[in-house]
mmCIF file of C-alpha atoms in Angstrom:
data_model
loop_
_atom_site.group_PDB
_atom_site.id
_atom_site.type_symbol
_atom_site.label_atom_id
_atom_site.label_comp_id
_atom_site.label_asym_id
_atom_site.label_seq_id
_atom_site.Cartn_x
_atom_site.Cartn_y
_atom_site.Cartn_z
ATOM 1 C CA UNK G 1140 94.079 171.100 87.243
ATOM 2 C CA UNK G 1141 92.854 167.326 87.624
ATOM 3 C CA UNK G 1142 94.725 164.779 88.579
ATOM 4 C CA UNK G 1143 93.758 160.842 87.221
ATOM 5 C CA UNK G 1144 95.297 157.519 87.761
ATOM 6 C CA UNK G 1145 94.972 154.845 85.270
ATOM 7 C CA UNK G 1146 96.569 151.517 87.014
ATOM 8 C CA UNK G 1147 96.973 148.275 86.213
ATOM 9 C CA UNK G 1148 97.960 145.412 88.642
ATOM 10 C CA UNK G 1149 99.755 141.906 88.292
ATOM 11 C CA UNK G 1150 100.516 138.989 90.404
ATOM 12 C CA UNK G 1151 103.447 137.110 90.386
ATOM 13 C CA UNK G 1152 105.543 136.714 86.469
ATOM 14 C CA UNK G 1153 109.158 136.752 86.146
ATOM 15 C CA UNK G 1154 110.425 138.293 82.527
ATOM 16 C CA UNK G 1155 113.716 139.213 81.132
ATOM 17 C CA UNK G 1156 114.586 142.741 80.881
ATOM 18 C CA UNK G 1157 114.226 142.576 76.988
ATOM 19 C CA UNK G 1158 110.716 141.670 77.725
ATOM 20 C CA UNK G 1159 109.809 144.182 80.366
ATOM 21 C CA UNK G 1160 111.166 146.698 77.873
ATOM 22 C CA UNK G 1161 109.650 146.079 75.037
ATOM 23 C CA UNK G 1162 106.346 146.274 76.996
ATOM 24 C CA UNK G 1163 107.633 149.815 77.974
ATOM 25 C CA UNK G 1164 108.852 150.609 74.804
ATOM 26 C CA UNK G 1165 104.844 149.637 73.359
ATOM 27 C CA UNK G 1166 103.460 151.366 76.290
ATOM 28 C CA UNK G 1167 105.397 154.640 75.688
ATOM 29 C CA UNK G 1168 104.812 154.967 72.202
ATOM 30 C CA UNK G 1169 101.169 154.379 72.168
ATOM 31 C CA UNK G 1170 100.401 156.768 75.183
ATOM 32 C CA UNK G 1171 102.196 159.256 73.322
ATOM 33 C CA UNK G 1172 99.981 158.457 70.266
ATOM 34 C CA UNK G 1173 96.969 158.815 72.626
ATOM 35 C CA UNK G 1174 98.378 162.085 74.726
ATOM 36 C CA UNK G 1175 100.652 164.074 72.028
ATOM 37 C CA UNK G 1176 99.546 167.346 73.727
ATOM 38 C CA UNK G 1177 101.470 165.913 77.017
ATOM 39 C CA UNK G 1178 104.664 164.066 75.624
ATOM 40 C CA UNK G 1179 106.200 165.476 72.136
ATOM 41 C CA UNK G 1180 108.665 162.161 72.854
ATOM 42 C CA UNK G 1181 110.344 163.879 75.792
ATOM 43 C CA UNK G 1182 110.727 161.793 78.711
ATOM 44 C CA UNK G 1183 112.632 162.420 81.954
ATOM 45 C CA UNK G 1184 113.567 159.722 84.373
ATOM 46 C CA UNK G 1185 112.762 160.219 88.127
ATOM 47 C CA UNK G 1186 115.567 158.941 90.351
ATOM 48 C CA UNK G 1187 115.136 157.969 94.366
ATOM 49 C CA UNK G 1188 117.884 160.913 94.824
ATOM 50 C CA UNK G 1189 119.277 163.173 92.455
ATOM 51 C CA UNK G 1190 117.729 165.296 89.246
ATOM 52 C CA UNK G 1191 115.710 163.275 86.901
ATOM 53 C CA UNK G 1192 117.941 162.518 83.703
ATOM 54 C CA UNK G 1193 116.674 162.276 79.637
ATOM 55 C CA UNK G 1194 115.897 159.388 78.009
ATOM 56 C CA UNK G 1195 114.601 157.881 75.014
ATOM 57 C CA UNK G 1196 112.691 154.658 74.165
ATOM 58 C CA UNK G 1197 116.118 153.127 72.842
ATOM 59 C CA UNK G 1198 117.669 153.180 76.243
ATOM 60 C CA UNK G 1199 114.634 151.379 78.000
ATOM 61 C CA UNK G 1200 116.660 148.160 78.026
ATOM 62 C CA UNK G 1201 119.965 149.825 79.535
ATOM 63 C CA UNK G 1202 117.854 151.916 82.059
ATOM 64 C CA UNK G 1203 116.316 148.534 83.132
ATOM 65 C CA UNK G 1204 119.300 146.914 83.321
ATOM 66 C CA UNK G 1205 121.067 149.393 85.759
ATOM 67 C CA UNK G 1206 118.101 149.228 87.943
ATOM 68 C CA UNK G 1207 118.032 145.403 88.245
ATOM 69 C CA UNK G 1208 121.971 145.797 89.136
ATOM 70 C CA UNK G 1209 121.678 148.444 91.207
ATOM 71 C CA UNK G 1210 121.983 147.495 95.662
ATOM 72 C CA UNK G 1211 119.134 147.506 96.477
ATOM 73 C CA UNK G 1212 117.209 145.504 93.701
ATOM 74 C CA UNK G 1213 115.646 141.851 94.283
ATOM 75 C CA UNK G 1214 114.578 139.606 91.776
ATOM 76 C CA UNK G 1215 111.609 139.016 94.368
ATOM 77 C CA UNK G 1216 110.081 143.005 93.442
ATOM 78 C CA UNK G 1217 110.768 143.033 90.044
ATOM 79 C CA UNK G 1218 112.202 146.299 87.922
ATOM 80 C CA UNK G 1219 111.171 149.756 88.809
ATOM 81 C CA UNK G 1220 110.918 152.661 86.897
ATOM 82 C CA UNK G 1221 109.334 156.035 87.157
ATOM 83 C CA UNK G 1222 109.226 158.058 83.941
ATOM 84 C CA UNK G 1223 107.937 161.537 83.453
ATOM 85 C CA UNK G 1224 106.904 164.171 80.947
ATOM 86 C CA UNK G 1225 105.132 167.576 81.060
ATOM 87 C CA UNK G 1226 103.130 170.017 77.971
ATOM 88 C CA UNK G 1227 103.765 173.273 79.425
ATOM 89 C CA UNK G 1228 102.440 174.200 82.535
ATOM 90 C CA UNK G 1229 99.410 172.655 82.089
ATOM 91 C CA UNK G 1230 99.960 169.375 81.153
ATOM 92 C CA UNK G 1231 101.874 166.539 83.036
ATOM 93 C CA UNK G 1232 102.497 162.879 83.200
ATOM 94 C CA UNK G 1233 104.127 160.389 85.267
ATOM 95 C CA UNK G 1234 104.525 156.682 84.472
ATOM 96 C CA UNK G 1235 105.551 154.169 87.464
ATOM 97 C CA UNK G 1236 105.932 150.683 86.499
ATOM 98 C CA UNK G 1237 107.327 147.327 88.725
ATOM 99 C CA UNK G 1238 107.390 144.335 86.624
ATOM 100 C CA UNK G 1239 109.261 140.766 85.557
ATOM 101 C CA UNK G 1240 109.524 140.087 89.502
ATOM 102 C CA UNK G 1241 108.206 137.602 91.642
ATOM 103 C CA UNK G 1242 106.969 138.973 94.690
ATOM 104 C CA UNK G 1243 105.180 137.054 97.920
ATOM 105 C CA UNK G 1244 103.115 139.892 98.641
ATOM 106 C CA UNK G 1245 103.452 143.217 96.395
ATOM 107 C CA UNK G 1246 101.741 143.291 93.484
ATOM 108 C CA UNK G 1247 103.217 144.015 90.208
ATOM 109 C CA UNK G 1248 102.036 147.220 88.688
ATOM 110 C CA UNK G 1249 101.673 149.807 85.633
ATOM 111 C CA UNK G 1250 100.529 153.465 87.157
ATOM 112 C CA UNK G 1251 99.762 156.224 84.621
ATOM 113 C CA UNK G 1252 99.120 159.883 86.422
ATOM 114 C CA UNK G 1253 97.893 162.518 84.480
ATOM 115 C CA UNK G 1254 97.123 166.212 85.310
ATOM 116 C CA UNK G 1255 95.290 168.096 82.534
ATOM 117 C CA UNK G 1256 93.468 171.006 82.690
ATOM 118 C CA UNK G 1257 89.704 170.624 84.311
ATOM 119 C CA UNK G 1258 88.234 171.154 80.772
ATOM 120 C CA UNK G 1259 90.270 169.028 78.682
ATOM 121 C CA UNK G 1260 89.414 165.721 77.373
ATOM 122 C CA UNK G 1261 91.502 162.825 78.470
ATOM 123 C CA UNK G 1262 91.303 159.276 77.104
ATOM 124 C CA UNK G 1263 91.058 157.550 80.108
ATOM 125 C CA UNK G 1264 88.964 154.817 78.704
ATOM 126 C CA UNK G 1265 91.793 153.797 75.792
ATOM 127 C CA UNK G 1266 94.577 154.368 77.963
ATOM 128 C CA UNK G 1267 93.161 151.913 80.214
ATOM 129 C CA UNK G 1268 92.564 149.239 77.272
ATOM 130 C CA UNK G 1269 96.083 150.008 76.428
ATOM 131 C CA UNK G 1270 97.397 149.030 79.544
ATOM 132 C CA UNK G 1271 95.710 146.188 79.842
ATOM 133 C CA UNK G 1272 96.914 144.671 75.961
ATOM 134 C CA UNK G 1273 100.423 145.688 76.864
ATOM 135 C CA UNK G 1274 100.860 144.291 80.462
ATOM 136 C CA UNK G 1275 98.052 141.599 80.910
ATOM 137 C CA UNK G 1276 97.003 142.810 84.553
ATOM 138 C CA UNK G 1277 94.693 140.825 86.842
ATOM 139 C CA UNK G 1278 92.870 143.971 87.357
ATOM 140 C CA UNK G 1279 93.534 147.994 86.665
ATOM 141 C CA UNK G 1280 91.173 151.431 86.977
ATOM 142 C CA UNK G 1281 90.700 154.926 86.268
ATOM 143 C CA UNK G 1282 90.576 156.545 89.572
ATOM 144 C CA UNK G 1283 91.595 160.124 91.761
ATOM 145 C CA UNK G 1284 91.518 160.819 95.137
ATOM 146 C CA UNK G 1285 87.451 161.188 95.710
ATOM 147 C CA UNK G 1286 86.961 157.659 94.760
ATOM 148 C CA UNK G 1287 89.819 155.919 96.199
ATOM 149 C CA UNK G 1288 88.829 158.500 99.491
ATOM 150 C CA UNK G 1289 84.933 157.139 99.140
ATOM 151 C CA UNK G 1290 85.557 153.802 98.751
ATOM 152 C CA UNK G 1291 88.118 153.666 101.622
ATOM 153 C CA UNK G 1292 85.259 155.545 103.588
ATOM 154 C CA UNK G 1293 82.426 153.372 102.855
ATOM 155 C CA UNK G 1294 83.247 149.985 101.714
ATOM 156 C CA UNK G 1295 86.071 149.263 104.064
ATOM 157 C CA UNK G 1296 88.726 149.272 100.737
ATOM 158 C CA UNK G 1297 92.178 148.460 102.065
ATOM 159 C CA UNK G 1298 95.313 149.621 99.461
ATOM 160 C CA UNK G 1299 96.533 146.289 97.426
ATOM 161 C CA UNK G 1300 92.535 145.221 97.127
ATOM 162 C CA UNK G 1301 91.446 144.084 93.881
ATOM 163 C CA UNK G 1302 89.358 147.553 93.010
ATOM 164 C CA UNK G 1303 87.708 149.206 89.892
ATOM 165 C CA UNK G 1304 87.586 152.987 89.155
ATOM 166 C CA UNK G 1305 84.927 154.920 86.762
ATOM 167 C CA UNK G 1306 86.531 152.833 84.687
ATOM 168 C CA UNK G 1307 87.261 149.187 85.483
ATOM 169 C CA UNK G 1308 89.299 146.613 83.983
ATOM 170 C CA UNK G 1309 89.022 142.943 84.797
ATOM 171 C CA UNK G 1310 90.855 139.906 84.049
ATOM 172 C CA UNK G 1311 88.885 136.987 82.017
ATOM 173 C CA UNK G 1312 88.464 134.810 85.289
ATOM 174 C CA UNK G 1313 87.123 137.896 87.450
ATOM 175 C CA UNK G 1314 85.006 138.793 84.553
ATOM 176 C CA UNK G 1315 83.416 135.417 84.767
ATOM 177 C CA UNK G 1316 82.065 136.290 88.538
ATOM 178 C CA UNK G 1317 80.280 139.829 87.101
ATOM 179 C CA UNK G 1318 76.915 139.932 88.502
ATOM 180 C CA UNK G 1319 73.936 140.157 85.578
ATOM 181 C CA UNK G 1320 72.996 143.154 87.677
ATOM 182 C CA UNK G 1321 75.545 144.970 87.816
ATOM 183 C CA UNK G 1322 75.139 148.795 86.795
ATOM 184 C CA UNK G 1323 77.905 149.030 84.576
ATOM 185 C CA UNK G 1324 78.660 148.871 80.442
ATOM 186 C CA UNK G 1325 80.653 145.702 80.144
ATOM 187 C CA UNK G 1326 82.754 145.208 76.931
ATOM 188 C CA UNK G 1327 84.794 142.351 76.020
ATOM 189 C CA UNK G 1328 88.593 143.117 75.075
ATOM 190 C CA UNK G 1329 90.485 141.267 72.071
ATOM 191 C CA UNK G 1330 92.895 139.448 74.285
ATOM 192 C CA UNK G 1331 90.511 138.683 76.989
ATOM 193 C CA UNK G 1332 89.578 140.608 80.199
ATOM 194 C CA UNK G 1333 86.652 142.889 79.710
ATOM 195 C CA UNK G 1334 86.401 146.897 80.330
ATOM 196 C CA UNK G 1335 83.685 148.238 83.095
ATOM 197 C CA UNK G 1336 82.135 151.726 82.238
ATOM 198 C CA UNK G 1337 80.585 152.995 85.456
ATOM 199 C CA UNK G 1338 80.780 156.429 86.121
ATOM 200 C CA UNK G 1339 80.361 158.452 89.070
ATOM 201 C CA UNK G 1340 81.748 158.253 92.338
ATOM 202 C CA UNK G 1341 78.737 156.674 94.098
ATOM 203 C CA UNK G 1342 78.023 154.411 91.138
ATOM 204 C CA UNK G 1343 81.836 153.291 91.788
ATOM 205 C CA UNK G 1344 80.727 152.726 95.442
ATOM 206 C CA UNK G 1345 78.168 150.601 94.613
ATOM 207 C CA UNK G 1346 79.798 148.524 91.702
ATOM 208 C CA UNK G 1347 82.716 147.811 93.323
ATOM 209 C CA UNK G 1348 80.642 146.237 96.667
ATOM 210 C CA UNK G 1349 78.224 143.965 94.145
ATOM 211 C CA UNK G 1350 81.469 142.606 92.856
ATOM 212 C CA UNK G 1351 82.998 142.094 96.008
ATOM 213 C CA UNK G 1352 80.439 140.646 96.826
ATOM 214 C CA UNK G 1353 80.214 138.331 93.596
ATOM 215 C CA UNK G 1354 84.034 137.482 94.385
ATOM 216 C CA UNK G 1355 85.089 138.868 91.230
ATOM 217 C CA UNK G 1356 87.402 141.353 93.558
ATOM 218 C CA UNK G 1357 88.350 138.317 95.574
ATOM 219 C CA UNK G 1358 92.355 138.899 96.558
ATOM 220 C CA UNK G 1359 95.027 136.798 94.464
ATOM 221 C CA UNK G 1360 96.084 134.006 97.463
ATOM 222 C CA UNK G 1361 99.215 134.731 99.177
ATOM 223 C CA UNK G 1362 101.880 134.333 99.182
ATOM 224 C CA UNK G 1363 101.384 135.030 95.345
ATOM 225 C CA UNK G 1364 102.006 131.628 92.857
ATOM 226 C CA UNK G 1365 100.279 133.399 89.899
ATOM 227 C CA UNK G 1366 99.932 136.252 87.505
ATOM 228 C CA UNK G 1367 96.029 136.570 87.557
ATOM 229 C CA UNK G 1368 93.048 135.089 89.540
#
């Protein structure tokens, strides 16, 4: 089994409920357009404590609505939610979302984990371009443990960094500070932002210290006033 994040980050952008989940409700019916094999529109909901419970893309708006009145919510973190489905044994997916906030510090965030078999063919690429029409992120990879371990090993990468994956995605303003040099595909999206293709773990290494370096990883400022750079 192999085990893949595709993640998507956000600053600071208060939203309604209805418009948190109708982002949802987009996101959930186009990754299980893109991952049929996984979903078969089943979808569990993972609680903090207790089993997980059904539910359907019709609910999304009641489901977010009990979590922004539940205790412990702040308007300050925004609406959590942790979704999951499996295909079998061999197949699984988890989707983690915190959004319509307006945190100080935490970013806002859209995290797709997938375990597939080590043969199979996942879309990382698309789900990636997905995220980033349906949530308009500052930033967002496709990453697992090796690179998040090499990067954290040799480039001094601290969790909540602006970061790419194998896959990158960057906003329109980052995208403006991409070095000419850079040893990467670069391809513009529709609704602005552009999509890195870089590859291997050292090539992630490498691309992700040239663009530190070009400040098109710098950090949003804190405490955070914005959605993107």
């Amino acid at each position: 089994m192999t085990r893949r994040a595709i993640r998507v980050f956000w600053g600071r952008r208060p939203e309604s409920v209805q418009a948190v989940a109708s982002r949802w409700r987009r996101t959930l019916e186009q990754v299980e357009f893109l991952l049929p094999e996984v979903v078969g529109g089943s979808w569990q909901q993972i609680h903090s404590a207790g089993p997980a419970t059904a539910v359907t893309v019709d609910q999304l708006a009641q489901v977010l609505e009990n979590a922004q009145t539940a205790e412990d919510w702040s308007d300050r973190l925004g609406i959590g939610l942790r979704l999951a489905s499996s295909g079998g044994s061999e197949w699984g997916l988890e989707l983690s979302g915190l959004a319509g906030g307006e945190p100080e510090i935490v970013l806002q965030s859209m995290i797709l984990a997938v375990s597939a078999p080590d043969t199979a063919e996942v879309p990382e690429t698309e789900l990636l371009r997905m995220l980033a029409a349906e949530w308009e992120p500052d930033f967002g990879d496709v990453t697992d443990d090796n690179i998040l371990d090499a990067l954290e090993d040799e480039s001094d990468y601290r969790v909540g960094d602006p970061v790419i994956g194998r896959v990158g995605y960057l906003s329109s303003a980052r995208a403006d500070a991409i070095p000419d040099d850079l040893a990467a595909g670069v391809a513009a999206l529709p609704g602005g932002g552009v999509l890195l293709q870089i590859g291997a773990v050292y090539g992630v290494v490498r691309a992700y210290e040239r663009l530190r370096e070009t400040g098109a990883l710098d950090p949003l400022p804190r405490p955070l006033d914005r959605a993107v750079l």
